[in-house]
PDB file of C-alpha atoms in Angstrom:
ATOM      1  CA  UNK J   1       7.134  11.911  -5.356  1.00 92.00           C
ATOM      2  CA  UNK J   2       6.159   8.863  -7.667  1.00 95.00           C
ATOM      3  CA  UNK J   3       6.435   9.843 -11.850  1.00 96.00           C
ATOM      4  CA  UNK J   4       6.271   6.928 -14.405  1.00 96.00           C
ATOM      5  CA  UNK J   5       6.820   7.732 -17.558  1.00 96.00           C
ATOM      6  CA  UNK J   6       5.252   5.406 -20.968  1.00 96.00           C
ATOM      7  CA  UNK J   7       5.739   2.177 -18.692  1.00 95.00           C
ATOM      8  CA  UNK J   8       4.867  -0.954 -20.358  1.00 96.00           C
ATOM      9  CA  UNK J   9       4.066  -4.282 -19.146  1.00 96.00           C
ATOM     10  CA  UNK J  10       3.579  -7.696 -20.975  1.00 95.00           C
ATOM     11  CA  UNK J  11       2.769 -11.257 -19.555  1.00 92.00           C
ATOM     12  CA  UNK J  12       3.871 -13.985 -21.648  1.00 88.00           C
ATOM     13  CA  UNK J  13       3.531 -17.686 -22.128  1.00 84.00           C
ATOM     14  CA  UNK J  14       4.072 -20.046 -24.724  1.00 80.00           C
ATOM     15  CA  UNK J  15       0.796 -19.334 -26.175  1.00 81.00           C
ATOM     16  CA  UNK J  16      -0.281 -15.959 -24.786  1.00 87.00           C
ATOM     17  CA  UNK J  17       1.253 -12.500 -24.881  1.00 89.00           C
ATOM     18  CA  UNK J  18      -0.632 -10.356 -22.644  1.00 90.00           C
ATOM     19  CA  UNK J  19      -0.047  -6.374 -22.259  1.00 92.00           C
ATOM     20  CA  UNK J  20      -0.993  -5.291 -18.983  1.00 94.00           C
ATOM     21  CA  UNK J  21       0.495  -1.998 -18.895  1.00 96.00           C
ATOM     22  CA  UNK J  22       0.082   0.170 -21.848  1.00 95.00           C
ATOM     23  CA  UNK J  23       1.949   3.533 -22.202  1.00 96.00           C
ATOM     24  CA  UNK J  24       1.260   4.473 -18.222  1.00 96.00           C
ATOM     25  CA  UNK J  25       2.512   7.595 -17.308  1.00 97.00           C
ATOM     26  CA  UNK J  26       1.174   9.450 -13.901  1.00 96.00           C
ATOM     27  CA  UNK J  27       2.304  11.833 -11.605  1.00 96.00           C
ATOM     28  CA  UNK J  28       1.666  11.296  -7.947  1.00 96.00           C
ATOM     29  CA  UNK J  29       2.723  14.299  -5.719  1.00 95.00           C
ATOM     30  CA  UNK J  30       3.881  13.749  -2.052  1.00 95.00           C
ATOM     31  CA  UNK J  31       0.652  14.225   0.400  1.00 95.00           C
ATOM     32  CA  UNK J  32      -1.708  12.589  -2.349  1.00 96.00           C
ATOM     33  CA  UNK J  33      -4.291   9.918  -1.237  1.00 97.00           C
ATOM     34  CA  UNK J  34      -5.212   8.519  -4.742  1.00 97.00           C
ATOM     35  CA  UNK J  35      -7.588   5.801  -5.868  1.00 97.00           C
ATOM     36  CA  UNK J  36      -6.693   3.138  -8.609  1.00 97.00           C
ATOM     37  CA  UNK J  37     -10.011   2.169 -10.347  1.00 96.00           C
ATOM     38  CA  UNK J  38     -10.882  -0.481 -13.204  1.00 94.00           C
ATOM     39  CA  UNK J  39     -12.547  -3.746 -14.372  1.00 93.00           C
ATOM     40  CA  UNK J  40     -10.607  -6.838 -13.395  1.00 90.00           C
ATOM     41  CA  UNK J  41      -7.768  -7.430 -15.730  1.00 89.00           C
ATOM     42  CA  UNK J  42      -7.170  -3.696 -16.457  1.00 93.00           C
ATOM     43  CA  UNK J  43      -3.596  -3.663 -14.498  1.00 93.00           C
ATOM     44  CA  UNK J  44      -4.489  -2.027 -11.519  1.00 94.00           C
ATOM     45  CA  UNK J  45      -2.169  -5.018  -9.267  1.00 92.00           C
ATOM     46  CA  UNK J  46       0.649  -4.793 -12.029  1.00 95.00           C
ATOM     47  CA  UNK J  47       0.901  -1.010 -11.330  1.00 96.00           C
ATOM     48  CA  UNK J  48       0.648  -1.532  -8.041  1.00 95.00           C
ATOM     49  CA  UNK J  49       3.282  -4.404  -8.196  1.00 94.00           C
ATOM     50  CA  UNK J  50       6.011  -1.755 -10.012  1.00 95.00           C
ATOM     51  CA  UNK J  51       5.165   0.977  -7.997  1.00 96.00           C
ATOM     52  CA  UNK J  52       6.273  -0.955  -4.640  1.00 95.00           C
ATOM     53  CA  UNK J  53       9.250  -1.946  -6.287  1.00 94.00           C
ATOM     54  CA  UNK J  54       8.138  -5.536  -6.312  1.00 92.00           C
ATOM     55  CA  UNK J  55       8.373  -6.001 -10.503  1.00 91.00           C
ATOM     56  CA  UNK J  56      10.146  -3.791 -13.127  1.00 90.00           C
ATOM     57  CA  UNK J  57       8.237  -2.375 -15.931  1.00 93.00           C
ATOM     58  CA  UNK J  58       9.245  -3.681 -19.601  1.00 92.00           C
ATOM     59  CA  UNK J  59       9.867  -0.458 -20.527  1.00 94.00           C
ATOM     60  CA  UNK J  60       9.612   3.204 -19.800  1.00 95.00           C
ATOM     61  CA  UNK J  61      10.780   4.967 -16.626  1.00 95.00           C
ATOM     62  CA  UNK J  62       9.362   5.020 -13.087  1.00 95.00           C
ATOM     63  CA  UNK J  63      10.760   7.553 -10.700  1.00 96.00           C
ATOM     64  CA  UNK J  64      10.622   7.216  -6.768  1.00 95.00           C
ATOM     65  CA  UNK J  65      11.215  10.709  -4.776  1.00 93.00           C
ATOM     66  CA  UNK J  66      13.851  11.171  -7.921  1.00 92.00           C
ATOM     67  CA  UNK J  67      15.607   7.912  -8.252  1.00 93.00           C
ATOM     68  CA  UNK J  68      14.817   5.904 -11.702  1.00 93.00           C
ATOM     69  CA  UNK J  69      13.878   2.785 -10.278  1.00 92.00           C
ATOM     70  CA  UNK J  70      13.545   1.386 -13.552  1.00 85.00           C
ATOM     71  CA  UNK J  71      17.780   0.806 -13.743  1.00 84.00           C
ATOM     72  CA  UNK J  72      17.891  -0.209 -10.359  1.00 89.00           C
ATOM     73  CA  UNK J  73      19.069  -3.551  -9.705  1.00 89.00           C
ATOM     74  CA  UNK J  74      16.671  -6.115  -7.893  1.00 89.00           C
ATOM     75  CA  UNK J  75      19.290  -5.993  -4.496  1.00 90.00           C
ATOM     76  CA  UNK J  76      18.972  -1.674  -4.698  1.00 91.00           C
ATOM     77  CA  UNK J  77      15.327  -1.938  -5.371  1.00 91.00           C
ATOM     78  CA  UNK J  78      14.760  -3.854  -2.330  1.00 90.00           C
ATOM     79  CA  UNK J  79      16.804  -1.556  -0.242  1.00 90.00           C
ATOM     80  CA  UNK J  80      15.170   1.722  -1.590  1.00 92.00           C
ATOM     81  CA  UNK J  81      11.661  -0.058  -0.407  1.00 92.00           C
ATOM     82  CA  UNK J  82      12.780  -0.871   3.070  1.00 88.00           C
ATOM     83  CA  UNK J  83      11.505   1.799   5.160  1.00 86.00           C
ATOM     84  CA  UNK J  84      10.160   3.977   2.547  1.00 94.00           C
ATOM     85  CA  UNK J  85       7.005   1.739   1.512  1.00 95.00           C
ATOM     86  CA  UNK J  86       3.951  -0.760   3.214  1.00 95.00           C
ATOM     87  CA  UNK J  87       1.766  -2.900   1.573  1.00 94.00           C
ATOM     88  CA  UNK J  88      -1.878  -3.643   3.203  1.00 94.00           C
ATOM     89  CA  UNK J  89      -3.322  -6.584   1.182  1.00 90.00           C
ATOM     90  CA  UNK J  90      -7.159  -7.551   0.644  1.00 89.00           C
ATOM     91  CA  UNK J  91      -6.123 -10.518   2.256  1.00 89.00           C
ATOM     92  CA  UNK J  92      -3.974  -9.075   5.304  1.00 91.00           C
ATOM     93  CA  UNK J  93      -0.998 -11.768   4.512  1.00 92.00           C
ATOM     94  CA  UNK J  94      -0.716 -12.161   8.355  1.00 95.00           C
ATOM     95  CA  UNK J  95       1.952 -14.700   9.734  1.00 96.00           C
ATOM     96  CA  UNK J  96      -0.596 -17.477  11.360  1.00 95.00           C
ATOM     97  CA  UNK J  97       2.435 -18.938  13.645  1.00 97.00           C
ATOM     98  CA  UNK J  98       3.386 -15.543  15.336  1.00 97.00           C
ATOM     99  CA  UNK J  99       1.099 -13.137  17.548  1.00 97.00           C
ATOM    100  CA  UNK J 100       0.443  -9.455  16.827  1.00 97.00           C
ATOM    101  CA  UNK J 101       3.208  -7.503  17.868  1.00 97.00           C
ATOM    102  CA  UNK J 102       5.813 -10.204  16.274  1.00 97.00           C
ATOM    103  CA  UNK J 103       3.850  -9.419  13.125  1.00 97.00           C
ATOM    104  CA  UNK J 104       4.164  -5.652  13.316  1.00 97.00           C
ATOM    105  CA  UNK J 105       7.722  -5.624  14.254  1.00 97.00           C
ATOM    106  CA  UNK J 106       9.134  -7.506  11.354  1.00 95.00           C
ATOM    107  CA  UNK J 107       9.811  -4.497   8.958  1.00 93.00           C
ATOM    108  CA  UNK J 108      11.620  -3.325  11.888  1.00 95.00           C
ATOM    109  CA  UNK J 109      13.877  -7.032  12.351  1.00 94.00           C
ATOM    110  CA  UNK J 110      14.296  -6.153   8.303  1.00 90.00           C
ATOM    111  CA  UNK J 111      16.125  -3.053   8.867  1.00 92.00           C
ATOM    112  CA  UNK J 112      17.862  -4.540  11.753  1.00 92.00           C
ATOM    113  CA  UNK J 113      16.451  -1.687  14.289  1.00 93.00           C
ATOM    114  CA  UNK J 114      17.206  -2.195  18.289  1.00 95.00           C
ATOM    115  CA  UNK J 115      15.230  -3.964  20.529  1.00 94.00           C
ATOM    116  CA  UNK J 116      14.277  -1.637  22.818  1.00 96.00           C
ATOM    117  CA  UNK J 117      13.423   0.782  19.783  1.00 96.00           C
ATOM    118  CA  UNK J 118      11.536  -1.987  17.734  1.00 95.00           C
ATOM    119  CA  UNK J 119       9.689  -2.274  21.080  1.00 95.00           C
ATOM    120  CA  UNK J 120       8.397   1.534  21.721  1.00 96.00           C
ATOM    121  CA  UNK J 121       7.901   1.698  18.162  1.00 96.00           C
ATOM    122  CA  UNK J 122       5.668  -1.582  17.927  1.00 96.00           C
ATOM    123  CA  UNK J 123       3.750  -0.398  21.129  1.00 96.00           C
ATOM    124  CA  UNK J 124       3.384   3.097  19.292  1.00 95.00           C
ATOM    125  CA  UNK J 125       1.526   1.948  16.303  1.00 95.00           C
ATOM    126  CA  UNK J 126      -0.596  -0.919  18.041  1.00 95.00           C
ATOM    127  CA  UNK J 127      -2.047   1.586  20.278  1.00 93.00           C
ATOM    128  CA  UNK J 128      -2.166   4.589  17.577  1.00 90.00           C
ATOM    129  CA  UNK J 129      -4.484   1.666  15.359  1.00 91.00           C
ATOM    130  CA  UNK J 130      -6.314   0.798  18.627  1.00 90.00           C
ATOM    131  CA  UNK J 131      -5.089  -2.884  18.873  1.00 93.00           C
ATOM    132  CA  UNK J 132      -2.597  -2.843  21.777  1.00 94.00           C
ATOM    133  CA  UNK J 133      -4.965  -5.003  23.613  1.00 95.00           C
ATOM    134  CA  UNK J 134      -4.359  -7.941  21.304  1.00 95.00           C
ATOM    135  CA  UNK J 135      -0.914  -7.816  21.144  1.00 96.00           C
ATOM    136  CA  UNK J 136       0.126 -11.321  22.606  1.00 97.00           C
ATOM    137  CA  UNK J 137      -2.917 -12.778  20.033  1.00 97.00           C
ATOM    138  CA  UNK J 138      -2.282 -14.407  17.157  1.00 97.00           C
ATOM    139  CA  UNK J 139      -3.734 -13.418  13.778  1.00 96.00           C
ATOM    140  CA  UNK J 140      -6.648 -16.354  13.931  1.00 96.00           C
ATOM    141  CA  UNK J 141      -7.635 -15.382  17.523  1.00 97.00           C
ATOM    142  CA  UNK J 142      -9.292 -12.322  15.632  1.00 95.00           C
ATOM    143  CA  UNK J 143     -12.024 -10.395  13.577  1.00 93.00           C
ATOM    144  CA  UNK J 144     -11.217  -9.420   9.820  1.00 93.00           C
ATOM    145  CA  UNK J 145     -11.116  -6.162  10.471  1.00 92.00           C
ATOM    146  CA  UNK J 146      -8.784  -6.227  13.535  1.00 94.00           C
ATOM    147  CA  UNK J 147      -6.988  -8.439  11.194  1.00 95.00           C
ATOM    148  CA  UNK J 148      -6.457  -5.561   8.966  1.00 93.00           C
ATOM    149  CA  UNK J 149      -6.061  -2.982  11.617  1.00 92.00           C
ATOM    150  CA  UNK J 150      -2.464  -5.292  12.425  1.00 95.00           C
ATOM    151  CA  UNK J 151      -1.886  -5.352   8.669  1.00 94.00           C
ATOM    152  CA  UNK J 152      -1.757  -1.230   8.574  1.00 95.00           C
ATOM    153  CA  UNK J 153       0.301  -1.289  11.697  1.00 95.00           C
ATOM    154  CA  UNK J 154       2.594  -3.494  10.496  1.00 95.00           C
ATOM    155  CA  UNK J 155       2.334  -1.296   7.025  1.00 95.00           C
ATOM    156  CA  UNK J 156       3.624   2.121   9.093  1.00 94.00           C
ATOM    157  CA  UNK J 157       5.685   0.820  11.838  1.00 95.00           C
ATOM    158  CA  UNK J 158       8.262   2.006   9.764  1.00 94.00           C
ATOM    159  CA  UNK J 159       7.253   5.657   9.201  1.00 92.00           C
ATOM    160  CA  UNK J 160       7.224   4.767   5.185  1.00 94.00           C
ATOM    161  CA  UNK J 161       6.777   7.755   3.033  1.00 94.00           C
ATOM    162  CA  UNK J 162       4.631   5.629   0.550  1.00 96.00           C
ATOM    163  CA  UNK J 163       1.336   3.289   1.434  1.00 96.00           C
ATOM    164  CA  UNK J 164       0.077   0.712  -1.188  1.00 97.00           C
ATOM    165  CA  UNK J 165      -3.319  -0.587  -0.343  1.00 96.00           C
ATOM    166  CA  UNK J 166      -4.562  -3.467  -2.885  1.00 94.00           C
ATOM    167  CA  UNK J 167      -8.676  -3.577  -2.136  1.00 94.00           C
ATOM    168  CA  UNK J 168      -7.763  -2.912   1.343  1.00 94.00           C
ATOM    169  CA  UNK J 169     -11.656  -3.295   2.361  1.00 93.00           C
ATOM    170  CA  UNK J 170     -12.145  -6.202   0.148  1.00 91.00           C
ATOM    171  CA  UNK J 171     -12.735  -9.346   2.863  1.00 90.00           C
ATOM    172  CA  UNK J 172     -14.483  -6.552   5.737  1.00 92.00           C
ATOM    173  CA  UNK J 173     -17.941  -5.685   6.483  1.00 92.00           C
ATOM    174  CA  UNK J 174     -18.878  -2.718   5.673  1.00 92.00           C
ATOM    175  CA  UNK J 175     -18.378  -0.903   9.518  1.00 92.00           C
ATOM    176  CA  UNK J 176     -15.280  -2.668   9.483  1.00 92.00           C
ATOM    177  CA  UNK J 177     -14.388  -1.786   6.416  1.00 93.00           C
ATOM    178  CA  UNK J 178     -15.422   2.370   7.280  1.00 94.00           C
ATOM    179  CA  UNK J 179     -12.767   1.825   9.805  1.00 92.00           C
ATOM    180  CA  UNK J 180      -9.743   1.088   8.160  1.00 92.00           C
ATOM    181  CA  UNK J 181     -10.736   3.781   5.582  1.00 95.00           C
ATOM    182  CA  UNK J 182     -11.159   6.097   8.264  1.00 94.00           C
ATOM    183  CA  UNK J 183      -7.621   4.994   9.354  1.00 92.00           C
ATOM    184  CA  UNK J 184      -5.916   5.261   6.361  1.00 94.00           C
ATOM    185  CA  UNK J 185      -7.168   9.018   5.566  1.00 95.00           C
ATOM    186  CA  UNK J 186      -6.064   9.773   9.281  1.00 93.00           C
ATOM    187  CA  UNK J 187      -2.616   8.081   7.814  1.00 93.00           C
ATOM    188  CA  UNK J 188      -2.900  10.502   4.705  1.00 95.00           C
ATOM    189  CA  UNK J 189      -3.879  13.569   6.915  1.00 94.00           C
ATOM    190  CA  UNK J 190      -0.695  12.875   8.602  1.00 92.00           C
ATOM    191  CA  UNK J 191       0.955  12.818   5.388  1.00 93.00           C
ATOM    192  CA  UNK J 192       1.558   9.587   4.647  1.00 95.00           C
ATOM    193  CA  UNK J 193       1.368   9.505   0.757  1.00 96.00           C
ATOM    194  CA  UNK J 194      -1.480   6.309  -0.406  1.00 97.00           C
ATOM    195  CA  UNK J 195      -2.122   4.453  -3.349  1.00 97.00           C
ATOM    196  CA  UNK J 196      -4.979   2.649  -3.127  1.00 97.00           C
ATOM    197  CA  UNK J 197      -6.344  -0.094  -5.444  1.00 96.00           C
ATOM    198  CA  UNK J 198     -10.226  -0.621  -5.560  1.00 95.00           C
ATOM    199  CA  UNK J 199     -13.591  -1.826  -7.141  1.00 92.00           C
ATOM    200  CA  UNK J 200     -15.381   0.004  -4.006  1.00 93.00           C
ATOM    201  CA  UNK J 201     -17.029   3.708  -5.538  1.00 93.00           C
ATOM    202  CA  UNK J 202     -17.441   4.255  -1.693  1.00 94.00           C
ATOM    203  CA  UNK J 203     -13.660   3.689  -0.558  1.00 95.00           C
ATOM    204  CA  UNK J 204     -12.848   5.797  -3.547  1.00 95.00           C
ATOM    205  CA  UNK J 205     -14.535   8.752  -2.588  1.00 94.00           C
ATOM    206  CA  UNK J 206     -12.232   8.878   0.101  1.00 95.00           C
ATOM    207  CA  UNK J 207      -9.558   9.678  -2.317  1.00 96.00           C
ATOM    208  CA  UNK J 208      -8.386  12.990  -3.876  1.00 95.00           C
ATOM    209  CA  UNK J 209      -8.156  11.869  -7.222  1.00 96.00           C
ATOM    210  CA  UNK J 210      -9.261   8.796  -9.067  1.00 97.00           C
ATOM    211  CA  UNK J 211      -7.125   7.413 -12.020  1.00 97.00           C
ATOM    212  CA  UNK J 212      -9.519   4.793 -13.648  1.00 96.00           C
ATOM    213  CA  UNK J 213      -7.899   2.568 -16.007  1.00 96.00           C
ATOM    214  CA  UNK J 214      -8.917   0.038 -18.999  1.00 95.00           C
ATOM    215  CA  UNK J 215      -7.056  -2.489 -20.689  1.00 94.00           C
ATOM    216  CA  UNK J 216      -3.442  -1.441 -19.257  1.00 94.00           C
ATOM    217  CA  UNK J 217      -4.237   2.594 -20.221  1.00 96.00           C
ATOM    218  CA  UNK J 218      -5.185   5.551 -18.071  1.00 96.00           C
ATOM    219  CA  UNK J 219      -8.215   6.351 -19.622  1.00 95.00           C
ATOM    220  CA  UNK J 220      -9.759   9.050 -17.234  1.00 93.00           C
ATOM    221  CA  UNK J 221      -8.246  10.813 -13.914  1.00 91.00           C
ATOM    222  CA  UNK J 222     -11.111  12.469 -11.684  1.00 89.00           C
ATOM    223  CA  UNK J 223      -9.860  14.848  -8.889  1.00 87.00           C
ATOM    224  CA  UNK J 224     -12.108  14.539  -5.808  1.00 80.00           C
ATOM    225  CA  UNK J 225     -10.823  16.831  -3.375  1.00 71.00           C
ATOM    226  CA  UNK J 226      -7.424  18.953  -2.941  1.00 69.00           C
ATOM    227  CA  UNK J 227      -4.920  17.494  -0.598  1.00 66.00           C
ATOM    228  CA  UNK J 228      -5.603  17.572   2.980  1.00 54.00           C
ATOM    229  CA  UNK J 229      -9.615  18.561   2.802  1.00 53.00           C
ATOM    230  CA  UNK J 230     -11.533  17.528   5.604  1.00 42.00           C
ATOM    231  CA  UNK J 231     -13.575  14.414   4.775  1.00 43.00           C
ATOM    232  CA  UNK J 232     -16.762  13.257   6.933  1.00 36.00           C
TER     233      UNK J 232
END
């Protein structure tokens, strides 16, 4: 599904040139939950940032379900993500001024989906991530981890094929945080395809393969568990 291939990355300023991606080439099949490990700096959020289409790589190829995003223009990439990829952020990125389910139904606004549809689709998720009853709420009515539990919904709404998590857990208690793992593997059993980024050992055990990187290069790739095992 996702196949990058020597992608390089560099960050510079008048003073500084800074390579954040270094020769990066991985293979992610379709089904795969797989955890993104490394010190801070290492490019975990610049890999994470190409794979979702959001930044190109200097150079080398990435791939996405066969199409080389890499000579896509910025207009195409955006339409190839629509639909096909969410983003849950450490930091939820929740609209303050609008209440749950206008949150969750703005990928759906994006790809210009019905009304009525947008609404049995919106009512679908909120209830599938168990926060239906805080629909009409708005984002600082509620906990961090229902916070996040919107976030996800808004994330799959659109039945994407690909989910990029960036330290998904990161702001959450740990019970809270326990939760949205446990959602996200029930996302993954489903067969929603997840990249997650993360400092947490725990969170990554949830994963069936860790690719830990240092200073912009794979340097080690653990598998965990084969694709759709049972995890308690």
């Amino acid at each position: 599904m996702i196949k990058t291939v020597a992608i390089n990355k560099i960050f510079r300023t008048d003073e500084v040139e800074t390579l954040a991606l270094n020769e990066v080439s991985l293979t992610i099949e379709k089904g795969e939950f797989v955890a993104v490990m490394g010190p801070s700096g290492c490019g975990k959020s610049t890999l994470l940032n190409i794979l979702g289409m959001l930044d190109n790589p200097g150079s080398g190829e990435y791939f996405f379900d066969g199409t080389n995003v890499s000579r896509l223009s910025e207009s195409r990439r955006t339409d190839l993500r629509k639909g096909n990829i969410g983003f849950v952020f450490q930091s939820f990125n929740l609209i303050d001024e609008i209440n749950v389910r206008d949150n969750v139904e703005l990928p759906l606004v994006y790809l210009r989906t019905g009304r009525q549809k947008r609404k049995e689709m919106v009512d679908s998720v909120l209830e599938r991530m168990r926060i239906g009853h805080r629909a009409n709420h708005y984002p600082q009515q509620l906990s961090g981890g229902q916070q996040q539990r919107v976030a996800i919904a808004r994330a799959v709404v659109t039945n994407p094929k690909l989910i990029l998590a960036d330290e998904p857990t990161g702001n959450l208690d740990s019970k809270n945080g326990l939760e949205v793992m446990n959602l996200l593997t029930e996302l993954n059993r489903e067969g929603t395809t997840i990249i997650m980024v993360t400092h947490s050992q725990h969170d990554s055990e949830f994963a069936h393969r860790i690719v830990n990187l240092f200073d912009g290069k794979i340097v080690t790739e653990s598998l965990m568990k084969e694709i759709n095992e049972v995890v308690f």
